[in-house]
Amino acid sequence: MKNSSDVTELQSQVEKLQQETRKLLLEKRRLNALLIITRSLSGELDLENLLFKIMGQVQKALHAERCTVFLLDELKNELWSKVAIGIEDEIRFPADKGIAGYVLKSGEVVNIHDAYKDSRFNPEIDKKTGYRTRTILTLPLLNKQNEVFGVFQVLNKKEGIFTPADEKLLSAIAMIASSAIQNAQSYDEQKKSFFSFIETLSTTLDTRDYITAGHARRVTLYAQEIGRLMKLDPARMDVLRYAALLHDIGKIGVPEMILFKDRKLTNEEYEIVKRHAKITKNILKKINFNKRLKDVPEIAGSHHERLDGTGYPEQLKGEQILLEGKILALADTFDAITSRRQFLDRMDLEKVIQIIDSETGTSFEPYVVYNFKYITLDRLIQILEHGHASEINPEDLKKLIDYTLRELVEIRGKSGKSDDELEIENIFMRYYLRQYRTDR
Ligand code: FE
């Protein structure tokens, strides 16, 4: 028979073991959280997606109501973050404000048990979002040079206050998140500077050719509109945008005396003009597009191919032409026939539609034409009259928003129109025929 001191000893050992087990379980949960976060963040290069992923994971891992990643905008000296609440998609404030501002400056970890009792707390965001902050855990995000470039802020632990263990976990997450954020940021910067380079190239070309000024930009807008209606994924939308901006870049290889000739081109001259498509492809092949954009040269160079194989430069047929190339072909033709006579009335809308329809199935992919006709009239006017945005009445655009090109064609063809239909037709035609412009 054991005495009572042995029993007490045993009890205390059991308790110890239970405590250890709890600790181990907790540790396991935390390691699991880290593993999940590491996995979900790796390879995410889109900054916005990345930030939302981080915020969601941290909130879960720390049993908190909210997590925000604030990044420093050095130019404006502001902290900013993406938010998914309310109408605004971004919050910004001066970089020295609130707890976040304090952590940014000091590089300290700040764990607060009652926000409204802390003089550093900035209640403005609560006021804006209608939220009530209780507990806050804020941590600096450090770059490779050990400089603070942002802060992690976790709000309102679901039970109790943030513990030292929470701090430990959050700093481990912060290390993973920091490098992922920096990768995404530098990718974002590269993407932006590459795009502005492409855009400048496109504009340079557009200004050289005063007869078709704005052509590349309008073709890009039409193509993007069709792409959206066809629900292309973001990567294909990017390809489409680059290819559209640069589709006629090969025209730098066509002598000006032919390009700007105001009389009919001879057959020989026309053959020279036609070379531009091939030149476009060759020039673009020399640009180092990344894997995502690798089809840009092919697509841009195929904007004069026709579905039935009678186009140029390679007489591609049907499925040999990439979808984005088919979209460009329609966008290019539509702009050419609606903008040819710059300061005169445009070609009759009926004639335009008739040309498109008669070439559907031979030149154009029927499904692309089908989608194009669902472009809404407000967008159509904005693109047709691109560059004259300040002269377009926003109230008119609002009225056009609910009608598509398909519906407009129907309205124009029928007798006995309703008052609404008459109004829509009149508004559209006033802009289409450029009757609103003072420079006609
Ligand atoms: Fe062309």
Short mmCIF file of C-alpha atoms and ligand atoms in Angstrom, two decimals:
data_model
loop_
_atom_site.label_atom_id
_atom_site.label_comp_id
_atom_site.label_asym_id
_atom_site.label_seq_id
_atom_site.Cartn_x
_atom_site.Cartn_y
_atom_site.Cartn_z
CA MET A 1 0.00 0.00 0.00
CA LYS A 2 1.46 3.33 -1.08
CA ASN A 3 1.41 6.25 1.31
CA SER A 4 -0.26 9.56 0.58
CA SER A 5 2.98 11.38 -0.34
CA ASP A 6 3.52 8.86 -3.16
CA VAL A 7 0.02 9.57 -4.45
CA THR A 8 0.67 13.32 -4.42
CA GLU A 9 3.96 12.75 -6.25
CA LEU A 10 2.17 10.67 -8.88
CA GLN A 11 -0.57 13.25 -9.29
CA SER A 12 1.91 16.04 -9.82
CA GLN A 13 3.77 13.96 -12.40
CA VAL A 14 0.54 13.30 -14.30
CA GLU A 15 -0.20 17.01 -14.26
CA LYS A 16 3.27 17.78 -15.57
CA LEU A 17 2.82 15.28 -18.36
CA GLN A 18 -0.55 16.76 -19.22
CA GLN A 19 1.00 20.20 -19.33
CA GLU A 20 3.81 18.98 -21.60
CA THR A 21 1.27 17.34 -23.88
CA ARG A 22 -0.73 20.57 -24.10
CA LYS A 23 2.46 22.48 -24.91
CA LEU A 24 3.40 19.97 -27.57
CA LEU A 25 -0.07 20.10 -29.09
CA LEU A 26 0.12 23.88 -29.14
CA GLU A 27 3.55 23.72 -30.71
CA LYS A 28 2.30 21.24 -33.29
CA ARG A 29 -0.59 23.53 -34.18
CA ARG A 30 1.78 26.46 -34.60
CA LEU A 31 4.22 24.52 -36.75
CA ASN A 32 1.30 23.36 -38.82
CA ALA A 33 0.16 26.95 -39.24
CA LEU A 34 3.66 27.95 -40.37
CA LEU A 35 3.78 25.09 -42.83
CA ILE A 36 0.42 25.99 -44.32
CA ILE A 37 1.43 29.64 -44.62
CA THR A 38 4.77 28.83 -46.22
CA ARG A 39 3.05 26.58 -48.74
CA SER A 40 0.28 28.99 -49.62
CA LEU A 41 2.61 31.96 -50.06
CA SER A 42 5.24 30.32 -52.19
CA GLY A 43 4.99 31.27 -55.81
CA GLU A 44 2.35 33.95 -55.31
CA LEU A 45 3.67 36.94 -57.23
CA ASP A 46 0.56 39.06 -57.36
CA LEU A 47 0.97 41.51 -54.48
CA GLU A 48 -2.73 41.98 -53.86
CA ASN A 49 -3.48 38.23 -53.80
CA LEU A 50 -0.47 37.69 -51.59
CA LEU A 51 -1.52 40.29 -49.04
CA PHE A 52 -5.02 38.86 -48.80
CA LYS A 53 -3.61 35.35 -48.38
CA ILE A 54 -1.25 36.46 -45.61
CA MET A 55 -3.94 38.37 -43.77
CA GLY A 56 -6.38 35.46 -43.93
CA GLN A 57 -3.82 32.89 -42.75
CA VAL A 58 -2.49 35.00 -39.89
CA GLN A 59 -5.96 35.74 -38.64
CA LYS A 60 -6.65 32.00 -38.51
CA ALA A 61 -3.31 31.02 -36.98
CA LEU A 62 -3.52 33.59 -34.19
CA HIS A 63 -7.23 33.21 -33.46
CA ALA A 64 -7.72 36.87 -34.16
CA GLU A 65 -10.61 38.79 -35.66
CA ARG A 66 -8.45 40.72 -38.08
CA CYS A 67 -5.00 40.94 -39.55
CA THR A 68 -3.66 43.78 -41.65
CA VAL A 69 -0.35 44.12 -43.46
CA PHE A 70 0.64 47.76 -43.78
CA LEU A 71 3.33 48.62 -46.31
CA LEU A 72 5.37 51.79 -46.39
CA ASP A 73 4.90 54.04 -49.42
CA GLU A 74 8.24 55.81 -49.26
CA LEU A 75 7.37 58.49 -51.82
CA LYS A 76 4.31 59.67 -49.93
CA ASN A 77 5.57 58.65 -46.49
CA GLU A 78 2.32 56.81 -45.87
CA LEU A 79 1.36 53.38 -44.65
CA TRP A 80 -1.16 51.63 -46.86
CA SER A 81 -3.03 48.37 -46.93
CA LYS A 82 -5.49 46.48 -49.10
CA VAL A 83 -8.86 46.00 -47.46
CA ALA A 84 -11.80 43.92 -48.55
CA ILE A 85 -14.37 45.81 -46.51
CA GLY A 86 -16.56 48.77 -47.46
CA ILE A 87 -16.29 50.60 -50.78
CA GLU A 88 -12.66 51.57 -50.57
CA ASP A 89 -10.14 48.91 -51.47
CA GLU A 90 -7.22 50.61 -49.80
CA ILE A 91 -6.57 52.41 -46.53
CA ARG A 92 -3.79 54.96 -46.16
CA PHE A 93 -2.53 57.18 -43.37
CA PRO A 94 0.60 59.18 -42.51
CA ALA A 95 3.51 56.85 -41.72
CA ASP A 96 3.99 58.26 -38.21
CA LYS A 97 0.43 57.66 -37.01
CA GLY A 98 -0.92 55.12 -34.58
CA ILE A 99 0.65 51.98 -33.23
CA ALA A 100 1.61 50.93 -36.78
CA GLY A 101 3.49 54.21 -37.19
CA TYR A 102 5.20 53.69 -33.85
CA VAL A 103 6.33 50.17 -34.76
CA LEU A 104 7.49 51.30 -38.19
CA LYS A 105 9.73 53.88 -36.56
CA SER A 106 10.95 51.95 -33.52
CA GLY A 107 11.12 48.46 -35.00
CA GLU A 108 9.73 47.14 -31.68
CA VAL A 109 7.09 44.47 -31.16
CA VAL A 110 4.08 46.05 -29.46
CA ASN A 111 1.49 43.94 -27.65
CA ILE A 112 -1.41 45.97 -26.28
CA HIS A 113 -4.13 44.61 -24.02
CA ASP A 114 -6.49 47.60 -24.17
CA ALA A 115 -6.16 49.76 -27.27
CA TYR A 116 -8.21 52.73 -26.12
CA LYS A 117 -6.07 53.11 -23.01
CA ASP A 118 -2.88 53.47 -25.10
CA SER A 119 -2.01 57.00 -26.15
CA ARG A 120 -0.28 55.76 -29.32
CA PHE A 121 -3.49 54.19 -30.64
CA ASN A 122 -5.12 56.00 -33.56
CA PRO A 123 -8.88 55.47 -33.38
CA GLU A 124 -9.52 57.02 -36.82
CA ILE A 125 -9.58 53.74 -38.72
CA ASP A 126 -12.08 52.31 -36.23
CA LYS A 127 -14.20 55.38 -36.82
CA LYS A 128 -13.99 54.94 -40.58
CA THR A 129 -14.76 51.23 -40.59
CA GLY A 130 -17.16 51.06 -37.65
CA TYR A 131 -14.94 48.52 -35.91
CA ARG A 132 -14.01 48.32 -32.22
CA THR A 133 -10.38 47.45 -31.53
CA ARG A 134 -9.61 45.83 -28.16
CA THR A 135 -6.28 44.02 -28.28
CA ILE A 136 -3.46 44.66 -30.75
CA LEU A 137 -0.30 42.80 -31.63
CA THR A 138 1.96 44.72 -33.99
CA LEU A 139 5.25 43.58 -35.46
CA PRO A 140 7.74 45.16 -37.85
CA LEU A 141 8.41 43.63 -41.28
CA LEU A 142 12.11 43.70 -42.10
CA ASN A 143 13.77 43.61 -45.50
CA LYS A 144 17.10 41.98 -46.33
CA GLN A 145 18.93 45.12 -45.22
CA ASN A 146 17.14 44.85 -41.86
CA GLU A 147 15.14 48.01 -42.53
CA VAL A 148 11.48 48.19 -41.55
CA PHE A 149 9.36 48.34 -44.73
CA GLY A 150 5.97 47.61 -43.23
CA VAL A 151 4.11 46.27 -40.23
CA PHE A 152 1.94 43.33 -39.33
CA GLN A 153 -1.04 44.19 -37.21
CA VAL A 154 -3.31 41.60 -35.65
CA LEU A 155 -6.44 42.76 -33.89
CA ASN A 156 -8.76 41.36 -31.23
CA LYS A 157 -7.68 37.92 -30.10
CA LYS A 158 -10.86 35.84 -29.94
CA GLU A 159 -10.20 34.72 -26.38
CA GLY A 160 -8.17 36.82 -23.94
CA ILE A 161 -5.03 38.68 -24.93
CA PHE A 162 -2.11 38.00 -27.28
CA THR A 163 0.49 35.87 -25.46
CA PRO A 164 4.30 35.73 -25.79
CA ALA A 165 3.72 32.51 -27.75
CA ASP A 166 1.57 34.48 -30.22
CA GLU A 167 4.42 36.98 -30.56
CA LYS A 168 6.83 34.15 -31.31
CA LEU A 169 4.55 32.65 -33.94
CA LEU A 170 3.84 35.99 -35.56
CA SER A 171 7.55 36.82 -35.85
CA ALA A 172 8.16 33.49 -37.56
CA ILE A 173 5.31 34.20 -39.98
CA ALA A 174 6.61 37.74 -40.50
CA MET A 175 9.93 36.38 -41.72
CA ILE A 176 8.27 34.19 -44.34
CA ALA A 177 5.81 36.91 -45.32
CA SER A 178 8.52 39.58 -45.63
CA SER A 179 10.44 37.77 -48.31
CA ALA A 180 7.26 36.82 -50.18
CA ILE A 181 6.06 40.45 -50.10
CA GLN A 182 9.39 41.77 -51.30
CA ASN A 183 9.44 39.31 -54.19
CA ALA A 184 5.94 40.32 -55.20
CA GLN A 185 6.81 44.01 -54.87
CA SER A 186 9.83 43.78 -57.11
CA TYR A 187 7.87 41.68 -59.63
CA ASP A 188 5.15 44.31 -59.55
CA GLU A 189 7.67 47.09 -60.18
CA GLN A 190 9.24 45.20 -63.07
CA LYS A 191 5.85 44.55 -64.58
CA LYS A 192 4.89 48.22 -64.31
CA SER A 193 8.08 49.50 -65.84
CA PHE A 194 7.91 46.93 -68.64
CA PHE A 195 4.32 47.93 -69.38
CA SER A 196 5.14 51.64 -69.46
CA PHE A 197 7.97 50.86 -71.89
CA ILE A 198 5.59 48.94 -74.18
CA GLU A 199 2.98 51.68 -73.91
CA THR A 200 5.51 54.35 -74.84
CA LEU A 201 6.63 52.32 -77.81
CA SER A 202 3.03 52.01 -78.93
CA THR A 203 2.27 55.72 -78.47
CA THR A 204 5.42 56.72 -80.34
CA LEU A 205 4.23 54.73 -83.30
CA ASP A 206 0.73 56.14 -83.04
CA THR A 207 1.90 59.74 -83.14
CA ARG A 208 4.00 59.12 -86.24
CA ASP A 209 0.91 58.12 -88.19
CA TYR A 210 -1.49 61.10 -87.87
CA ILE A 211 -4.07 59.47 -90.18
CA THR A 212 -4.70 56.65 -87.77
CA ALA A 213 -3.75 58.48 -84.56
CA GLY A 214 -4.91 56.58 -81.51
CA HIS A 215 -5.47 53.39 -83.51
CA ALA A 216 -3.31 51.12 -81.34
CA ARG A 217 -4.88 52.45 -78.17
CA ARG A 218 -8.45 51.98 -79.46
CA VAL A 219 -7.69 48.49 -80.79
CA THR A 220 -6.33 47.65 -77.35
CA LEU A 221 -9.50 48.89 -75.68
CA TYR A 222 -11.80 46.98 -78.07
CA ALA A 223 -9.71 43.84 -77.69
CA GLN A 224 -9.79 44.07 -73.89
CA GLU A 225 -13.54 44.61 -73.98
CA ILE A 226 -14.01 41.48 -76.11
CA GLY A 227 -11.60 39.56 -73.87
CA ARG A 228 -13.60 40.56 -70.80
CA LEU A 229 -16.87 39.52 -72.44
CA MET A 230 -15.26 36.18 -73.33
CA LYS A 231 -14.08 35.87 -69.71
CA LEU A 232 -10.42 35.32 -70.59
CA ASP A 233 -8.19 34.73 -67.56
CA PRO A 234 -5.85 37.53 -66.36
CA ALA A 235 -2.76 36.03 -68.04
CA ARG A 236 -4.47 35.91 -71.44
CA MET A 237 -5.82 39.42 -70.92
CA ASP A 238 -2.23 40.60 -70.42
CA VAL A 239 -1.09 38.86 -73.60
CA LEU A 240 -3.98 40.43 -75.48
CA ARG A 241 -3.17 43.90 -74.18
CA TYR A 242 0.51 43.74 -75.13
CA ALA A 243 -0.20 42.24 -78.55
CA ALA A 244 -2.86 44.88 -79.26
CA LEU A 245 -0.63 47.78 -78.24
CA LEU A 246 2.15 46.55 -80.53
CA HIS A 247 0.28 44.89 -83.41
CA ASP A 248 1.26 47.51 -86.00
CA ILE A 249 4.79 48.16 -84.78
CA GLY A 250 6.05 46.58 -88.02
CA LYS A 251 4.86 49.71 -89.83
CA ILE A 252 8.17 51.32 -88.92
CA GLY A 253 9.49 49.09 -91.71
CA VAL A 254 7.14 50.62 -94.29
CA PRO A 255 8.44 53.76 -96.10
CA GLU A 256 6.52 56.92 -95.17
CA MET A 257 5.83 57.81 -98.79
CA ILE A 258 3.77 54.64 -99.07
CA LEU A 259 2.29 54.71 -95.58
CA PHE A 260 1.06 58.31 -95.92
CA LYS A 261 0.21 58.27 -99.63
CA ASP A 262 -3.14 59.96 -100.14
CA ARG A 263 -3.96 58.25 -103.42
CA LYS A 264 -4.82 54.65 -104.02
CA LEU A 265 -1.88 52.30 -103.53
CA THR A 266 -0.57 50.30 -106.48
CA ASN A 267 -0.54 46.53 -106.09
CA GLU A 268 3.17 46.68 -105.54
CA GLU A 269 2.83 49.31 -102.81
CA TYR A 270 0.07 47.33 -101.14
CA GLU A 271 2.35 44.29 -101.00
CA ILE A 272 4.94 46.46 -99.22
CA VAL A 273 2.35 47.65 -96.68
CA LYS A 274 1.35 44.05 -96.05
CA ARG A 275 4.88 43.23 -94.95
CA HIS A 276 4.27 45.08 -91.67
CA ALA A 277 2.56 42.07 -90.06
CA LYS A 278 5.60 39.86 -90.54
CA ILE A 279 7.90 42.68 -89.42
CA THR A 280 5.79 43.10 -86.27
CA LYS A 281 6.33 39.46 -85.39
CA ASN A 282 10.07 39.66 -86.08
CA ILE A 283 10.56 42.80 -84.00
CA LEU A 284 8.55 41.45 -81.08
CA LYS A 285 10.41 38.15 -81.13
CA LYS A 286 13.49 40.14 -80.16
CA ILE A 287 11.82 41.52 -77.02
CA ASN A 288 12.42 39.31 -74.01
CA PHE A 289 8.83 38.54 -73.04
CA ASN A 290 8.49 36.31 -69.98
CA LYS A 291 6.87 32.87 -70.12
CA ARG A 292 3.42 34.28 -69.42
CA LEU A 293 3.69 36.63 -72.40
CA LYS A 294 5.56 34.36 -74.78
CA ASP A 295 2.72 34.29 -77.37
CA VAL A 296 2.65 38.08 -77.83
CA PRO A 297 4.82 38.13 -81.03
CA GLU A 298 2.81 35.32 -82.64
CA ILE A 299 -0.53 36.94 -81.77
CA ALA A 300 0.44 40.48 -82.75
CA GLY A 301 1.83 39.21 -86.04
CA SER A 302 -1.39 37.37 -86.86
CA HIS A 303 -3.79 40.33 -86.80
CA HIS A 304 -4.29 40.20 -90.59
CA GLU A 305 -4.83 36.46 -90.79
CA ARG A 306 -8.35 35.41 -91.79
CA LEU A 307 -10.32 32.43 -90.60
CA ASP A 308 -10.54 30.95 -94.12
CA GLY A 309 -6.79 31.15 -94.73
CA THR A 310 -6.85 34.07 -97.17
CA GLY A 311 -5.13 36.52 -94.84
CA TYR A 312 -1.45 37.34 -94.40
CA PRO A 313 1.47 36.86 -93.71
CA GLU A 314 1.19 33.10 -93.22
CA GLN A 315 -2.29 32.28 -94.58
CA LEU A 316 -3.13 30.61 -91.27
CA LYS A 317 -6.52 28.91 -91.08
CA GLY A 318 -9.12 28.44 -88.34
CA GLU A 319 -7.58 26.81 -85.31
CA GLN A 320 -4.06 27.71 -86.47
CA ILE A 321 -4.81 31.29 -85.46
CA LEU A 322 -4.69 31.82 -81.68
CA LEU A 323 -7.89 33.15 -80.11
CA GLU A 324 -6.21 36.41 -79.12
CA GLY A 325 -5.18 36.87 -82.76
CA LYS A 326 -8.79 36.43 -83.84
CA ILE A 327 -9.87 39.05 -81.31
CA LEU A 328 -7.24 41.46 -82.65
CA ALA A 329 -8.39 40.91 -86.23
CA LEU A 330 -11.92 42.01 -85.38
CA ALA A 331 -10.82 44.91 -83.16
CA ASP A 332 -8.41 46.12 -85.85
CA THR A 333 -10.97 46.00 -88.66
CA PHE A 334 -13.70 47.59 -86.56
CA ASP A 335 -11.43 50.51 -85.70
CA ALA A 336 -10.21 50.86 -89.26
CA ILE A 337 -13.71 51.19 -90.70
CA THR A 338 -15.06 53.43 -87.94
CA SER A 339 -12.18 55.88 -87.82
CA ARG A 340 -10.87 56.14 -91.36
CA ARG A 341 -12.32 59.54 -92.15
CA GLN A 342 -11.17 61.47 -89.11
CA PHE A 343 -13.06 64.72 -89.46
CA LEU A 344 -15.99 63.60 -91.54
CA ASP A 345 -19.05 61.71 -90.43
CA ARG A 346 -18.33 58.10 -89.81
CA MET A 347 -19.32 55.30 -92.09
CA ASP A 348 -22.99 54.41 -91.59
CA LEU A 349 -23.38 52.18 -88.58
CA GLU A 350 -25.50 49.80 -90.70
CA LYS A 351 -22.73 49.59 -93.26
CA VAL A 352 -20.17 48.84 -90.53
CA ILE A 353 -22.29 46.04 -89.10
CA GLN A 354 -22.98 44.72 -92.60
CA ILE A 355 -19.25 44.50 -93.33
CA ILE A 356 -18.57 42.70 -90.04
CA ASP A 357 -21.51 40.32 -90.53
CA SER A 358 -20.64 39.52 -94.13
CA GLU A 359 -17.11 38.58 -93.09
CA THR A 360 -18.12 36.53 -90.06
CA GLY A 361 -17.12 32.94 -90.67
CA THR A 362 -14.74 33.90 -93.48
CA SER A 363 -12.52 36.58 -91.91
CA PHE A 364 -13.76 36.62 -88.34
CA GLU A 365 -14.41 33.91 -85.80
CA PRO A 366 -18.20 33.85 -85.23
CA TYR A 367 -17.86 33.44 -81.47
CA VAL A 368 -15.65 36.55 -81.27
CA VAL A 369 -18.14 38.62 -83.28
CA TYR A 370 -20.98 37.25 -81.13
CA ASN A 371 -19.25 38.46 -77.97
CA PHE A 372 -18.24 41.79 -79.44
CA LYS A 373 -21.88 42.66 -80.06
CA TYR A 374 -22.47 42.48 -76.32
CA ILE A 375 -20.23 45.50 -75.77
CA THR A 376 -22.27 48.10 -73.91
CA LEU A 377 -22.94 51.39 -75.70
CA ASP A 378 -21.28 53.55 -73.04
CA ARG A 379 -17.99 51.64 -73.50
CA LEU A 380 -18.38 51.71 -77.27
CA ILE A 381 -18.74 55.51 -77.32
CA GLN A 382 -15.83 55.94 -74.92
CA ILE A 383 -13.59 53.92 -77.22
CA LEU A 384 -14.87 55.34 -80.52
CA GLU A 385 -14.33 58.83 -79.17
CA HIS A 386 -11.22 58.04 -77.17
CA GLY A 387 -9.28 61.22 -76.47
CA HIS A 388 -12.46 63.30 -76.14
CA ALA A 389 -13.53 62.07 -72.72
CA SER A 390 -13.96 65.58 -71.33
CA GLU A 391 -16.55 66.42 -73.99
CA ILE A 392 -18.71 63.39 -73.29
CA ASN A 393 -21.57 63.97 -70.88
CA PRO A 394 -21.39 61.40 -68.05
CA GLU A 395 -25.20 61.47 -67.78
CA ASP A 396 -25.40 60.26 -71.37
CA LEU A 397 -23.00 57.44 -70.64
CA LYS A 398 -25.12 56.37 -67.67
CA LYS A 399 -28.15 56.07 -69.94
CA LEU A 400 -26.22 53.97 -72.47
CA ILE A 401 -24.89 51.52 -69.88
CA ASP A 402 -27.84 49.12 -70.08
CA TYR A 403 -27.79 48.73 -73.86
CA THR A 404 -25.49 46.67 -76.05
CA LEU A 405 -24.43 47.07 -79.67
CA ARG A 406 -26.67 44.13 -80.56
CA GLU A 407 -29.67 45.92 -79.06
CA LEU A 408 -28.80 49.19 -80.78
CA VAL A 409 -28.74 47.50 -84.18
CA GLU A 410 -32.14 46.00 -83.39
CA ILE A 411 -33.56 49.35 -82.28
CA ARG A 412 -32.32 51.10 -85.39
CA GLY A 413 -33.88 48.49 -87.63
CA LYS A 414 -37.36 48.55 -86.20
CA SER A 415 -40.34 50.84 -86.63
CA GLY A 416 -42.39 51.95 -83.66
CA LYS A 417 -39.67 52.59 -81.10
CA SER A 418 -40.42 53.33 -77.46
CA ASP A 419 -39.42 56.71 -76.00
CA ASP A 420 -36.51 55.07 -74.16
CA GLU A 421 -35.30 53.41 -77.34
CA LEU A 422 -35.53 56.67 -79.29
CA GLU A 423 -33.54 58.47 -76.61
CA ILE A 424 -30.82 55.81 -76.57
CA GLU A 425 -30.53 55.88 -80.35
CA ASN A 426 -30.33 59.68 -80.42
CA ILE A 427 -27.70 59.89 -77.71
CA PHE A 428 -25.58 57.20 -79.32
CA MET A 429 -25.79 58.63 -82.83
CA ARG A 430 -24.94 62.14 -81.68
CA TYR A 431 -21.59 60.83 -80.42
CA TYR A 432 -21.15 58.29 -83.20
CA LEU A 433 -21.56 60.99 -85.85
CA ARG A 434 -19.42 63.36 -83.77
CA GLN A 435 -22.14 66.02 -83.80
CA TYR A 436 -21.16 67.03 -80.29
CA ARG A 437 -17.64 68.03 -81.16
CA THR A 438 -16.60 71.63 -81.58
CA ASP A 439 -13.58 70.70 -83.74
CA ARG A 440 -15.51 69.00 -86.51
FE FE B 1 -2.08 46.07 -89.34
#
